[in-house]
PDB file of C-alpha atoms in Angstrom:
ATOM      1  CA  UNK A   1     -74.408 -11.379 -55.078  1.00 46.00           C
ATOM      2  CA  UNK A   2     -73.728 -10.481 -51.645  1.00 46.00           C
ATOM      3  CA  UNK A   3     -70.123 -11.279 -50.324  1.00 49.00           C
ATOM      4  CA  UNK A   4     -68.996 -12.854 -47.358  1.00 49.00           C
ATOM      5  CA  UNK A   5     -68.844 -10.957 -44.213  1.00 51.00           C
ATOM      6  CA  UNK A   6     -65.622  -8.979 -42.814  1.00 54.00           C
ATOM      7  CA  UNK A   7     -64.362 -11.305 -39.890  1.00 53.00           C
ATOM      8  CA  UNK A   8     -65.019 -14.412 -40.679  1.00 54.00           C
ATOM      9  CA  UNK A   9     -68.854 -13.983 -40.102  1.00 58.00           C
ATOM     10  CA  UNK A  10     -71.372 -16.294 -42.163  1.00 79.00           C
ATOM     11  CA  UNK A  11     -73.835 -13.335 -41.949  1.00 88.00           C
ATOM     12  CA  UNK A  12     -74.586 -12.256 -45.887  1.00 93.00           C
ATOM     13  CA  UNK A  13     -77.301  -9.675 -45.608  1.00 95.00           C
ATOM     14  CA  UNK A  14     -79.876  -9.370 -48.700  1.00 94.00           C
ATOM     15  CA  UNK A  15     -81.015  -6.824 -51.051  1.00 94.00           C
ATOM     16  CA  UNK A  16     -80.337  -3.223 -49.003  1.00 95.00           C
ATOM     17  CA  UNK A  17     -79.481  -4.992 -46.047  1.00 96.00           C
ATOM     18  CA  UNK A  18     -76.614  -4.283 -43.773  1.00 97.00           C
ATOM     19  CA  UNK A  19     -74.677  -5.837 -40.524  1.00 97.00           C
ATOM     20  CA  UNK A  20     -73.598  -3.471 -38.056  1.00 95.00           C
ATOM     21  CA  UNK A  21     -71.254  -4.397 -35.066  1.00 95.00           C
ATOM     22  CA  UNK A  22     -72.601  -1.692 -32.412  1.00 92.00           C
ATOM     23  CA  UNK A  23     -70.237   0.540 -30.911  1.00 88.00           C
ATOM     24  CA  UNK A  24     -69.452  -0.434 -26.832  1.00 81.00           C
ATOM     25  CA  UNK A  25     -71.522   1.512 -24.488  1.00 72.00           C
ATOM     26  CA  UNK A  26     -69.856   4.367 -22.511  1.00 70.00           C
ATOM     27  CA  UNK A  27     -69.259   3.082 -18.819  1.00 70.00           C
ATOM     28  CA  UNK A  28     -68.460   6.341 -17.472  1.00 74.00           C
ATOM     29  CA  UNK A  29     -69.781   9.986 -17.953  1.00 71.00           C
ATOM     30  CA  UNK A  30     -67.079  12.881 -19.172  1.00 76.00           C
ATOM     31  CA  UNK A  31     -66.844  13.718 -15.021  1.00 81.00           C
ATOM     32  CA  UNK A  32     -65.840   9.921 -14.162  1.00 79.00           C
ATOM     33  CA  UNK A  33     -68.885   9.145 -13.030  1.00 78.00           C
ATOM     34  CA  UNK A  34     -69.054   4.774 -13.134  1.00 76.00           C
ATOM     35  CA  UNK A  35     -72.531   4.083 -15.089  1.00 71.00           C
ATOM     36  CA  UNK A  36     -74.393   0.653 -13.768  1.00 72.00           C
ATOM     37  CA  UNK A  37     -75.736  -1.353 -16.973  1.00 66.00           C
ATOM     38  CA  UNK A  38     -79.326  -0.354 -16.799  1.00 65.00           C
ATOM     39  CA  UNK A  39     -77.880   3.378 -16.690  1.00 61.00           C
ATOM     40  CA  UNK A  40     -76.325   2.968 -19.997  1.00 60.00           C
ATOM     41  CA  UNK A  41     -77.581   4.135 -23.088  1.00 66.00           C
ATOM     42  CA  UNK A  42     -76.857   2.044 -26.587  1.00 72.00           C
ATOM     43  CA  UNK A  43     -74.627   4.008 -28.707  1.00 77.00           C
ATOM     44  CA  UNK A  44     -75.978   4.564 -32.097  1.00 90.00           C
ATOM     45  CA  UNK A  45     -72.874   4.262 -33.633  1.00 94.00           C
ATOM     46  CA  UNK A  46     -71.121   1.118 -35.293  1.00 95.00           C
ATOM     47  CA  UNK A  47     -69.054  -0.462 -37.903  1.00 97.00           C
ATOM     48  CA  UNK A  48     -70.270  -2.285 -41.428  1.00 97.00           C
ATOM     49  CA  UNK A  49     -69.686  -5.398 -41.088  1.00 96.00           C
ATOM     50  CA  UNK A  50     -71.314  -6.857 -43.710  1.00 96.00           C
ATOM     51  CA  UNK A  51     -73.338  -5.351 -47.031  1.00 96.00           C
ATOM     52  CA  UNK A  52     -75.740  -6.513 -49.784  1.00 96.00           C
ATOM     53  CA  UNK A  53     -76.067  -6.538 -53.472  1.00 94.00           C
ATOM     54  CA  UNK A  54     -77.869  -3.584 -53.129  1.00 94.00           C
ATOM     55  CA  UNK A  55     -81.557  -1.372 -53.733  1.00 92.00           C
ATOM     56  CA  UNK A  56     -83.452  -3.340 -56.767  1.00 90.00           C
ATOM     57  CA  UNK A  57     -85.139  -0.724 -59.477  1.00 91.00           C
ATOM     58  CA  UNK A  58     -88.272  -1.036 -61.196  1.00 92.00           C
ATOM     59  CA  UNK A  59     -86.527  -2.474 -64.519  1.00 94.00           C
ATOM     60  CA  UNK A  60     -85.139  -5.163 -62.646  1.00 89.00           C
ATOM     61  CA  UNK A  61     -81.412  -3.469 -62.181  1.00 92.00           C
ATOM     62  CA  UNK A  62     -79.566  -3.308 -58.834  1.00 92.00           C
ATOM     63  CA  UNK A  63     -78.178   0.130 -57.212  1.00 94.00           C
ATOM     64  CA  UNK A  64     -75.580  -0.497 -55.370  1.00 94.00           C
ATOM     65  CA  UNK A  65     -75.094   0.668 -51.338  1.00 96.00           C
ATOM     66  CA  UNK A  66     -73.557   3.795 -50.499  1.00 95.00           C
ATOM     67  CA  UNK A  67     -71.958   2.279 -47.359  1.00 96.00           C
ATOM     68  CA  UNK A  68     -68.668  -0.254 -47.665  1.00 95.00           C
ATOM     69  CA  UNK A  69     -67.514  -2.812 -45.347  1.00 96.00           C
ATOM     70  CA  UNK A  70     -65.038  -1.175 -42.650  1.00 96.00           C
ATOM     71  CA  UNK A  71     -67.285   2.220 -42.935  1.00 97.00           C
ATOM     72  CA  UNK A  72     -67.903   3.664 -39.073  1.00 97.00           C
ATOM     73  CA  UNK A  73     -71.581   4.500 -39.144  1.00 97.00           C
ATOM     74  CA  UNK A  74     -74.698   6.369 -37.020  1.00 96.00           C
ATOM     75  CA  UNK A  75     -77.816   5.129 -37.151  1.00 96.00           C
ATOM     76  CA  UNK A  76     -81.510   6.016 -35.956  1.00 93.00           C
ATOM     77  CA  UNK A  77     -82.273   4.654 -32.542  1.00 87.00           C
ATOM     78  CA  UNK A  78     -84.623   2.267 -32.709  1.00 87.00           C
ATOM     79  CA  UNK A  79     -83.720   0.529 -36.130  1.00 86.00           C
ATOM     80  CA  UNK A  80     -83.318  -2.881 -36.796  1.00 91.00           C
ATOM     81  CA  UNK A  81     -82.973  -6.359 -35.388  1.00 94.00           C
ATOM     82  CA  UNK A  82     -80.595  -7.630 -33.064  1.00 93.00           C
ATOM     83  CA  UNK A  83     -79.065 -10.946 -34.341  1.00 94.00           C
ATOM     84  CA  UNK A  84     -76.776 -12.944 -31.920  1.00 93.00           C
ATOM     85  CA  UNK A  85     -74.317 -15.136 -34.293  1.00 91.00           C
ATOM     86  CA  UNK A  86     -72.213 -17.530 -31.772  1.00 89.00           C
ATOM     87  CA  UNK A  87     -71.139 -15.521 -29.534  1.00 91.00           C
ATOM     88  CA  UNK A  88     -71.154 -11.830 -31.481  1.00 92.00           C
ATOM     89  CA  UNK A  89     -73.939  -9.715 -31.413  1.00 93.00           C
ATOM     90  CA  UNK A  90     -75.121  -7.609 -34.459  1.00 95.00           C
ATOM     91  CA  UNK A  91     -77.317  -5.514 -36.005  1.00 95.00           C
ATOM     92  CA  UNK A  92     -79.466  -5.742 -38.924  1.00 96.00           C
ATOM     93  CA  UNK A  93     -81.010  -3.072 -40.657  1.00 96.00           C
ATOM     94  CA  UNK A  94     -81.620  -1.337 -43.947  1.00 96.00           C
ATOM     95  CA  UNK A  95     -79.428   1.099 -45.303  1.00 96.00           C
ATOM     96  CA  UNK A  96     -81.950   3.747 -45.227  1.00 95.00           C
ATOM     97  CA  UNK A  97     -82.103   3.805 -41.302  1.00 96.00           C
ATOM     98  CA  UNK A  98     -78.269   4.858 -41.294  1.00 96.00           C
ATOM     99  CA  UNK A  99     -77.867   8.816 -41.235  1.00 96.00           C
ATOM    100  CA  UNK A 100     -74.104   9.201 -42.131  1.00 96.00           C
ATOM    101  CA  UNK A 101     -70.842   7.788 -42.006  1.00 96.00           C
ATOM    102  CA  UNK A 102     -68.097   9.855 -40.011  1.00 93.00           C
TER     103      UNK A 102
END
């Protein structure tokens, strides 16, 4: 069974699932350049917040994740859903759609 998530959060992904906090956008370029919002790119980068039980085989046994809670992560662009949990935001998405650790 999935445990509760770092922080407090009630979040408890399923199955491969994982919670990502996304890393804060950049607000200025290397040159000091200030970057308005819609200039901004979203970082693909974030922490595990939260994990599941993990992958499920075909005899009925669970895999676990390769990722831990606390793990900094990058991710492919466009993966996932964007779940807003009072006032945090996260990301949910499957562990496949995460491309290493660092």
């Amino acid at each position: 069974m999935a445990k509760k998530a770092k922080g407090g959060s009630k979040i408890v992904p399923l199955g491969d699932k994982v919670v990502l906090k996304r890393q804060a956008a950049e607000s200025t370029t290397a040159g000091g350049i200030v970057l308005p919002d819609s200039a901004k790119d979203r970082p693909q980068r974030g922490e595990v917040i939260a994990i599941g039980d993990g992958h499920t085989k075909q005899d009925g046994s669970k895999l676990p994740l390769t990722v831990k809670e606390g793990d900094r992560v990058i991710f492919v662009s466009y993966a996932g859903d964007e779940i807003k949990v009072g006032d945090e935001e996260y990301l949910l998405l499957s562990e496949r759609d995460i491309l290493c650790t660092y």
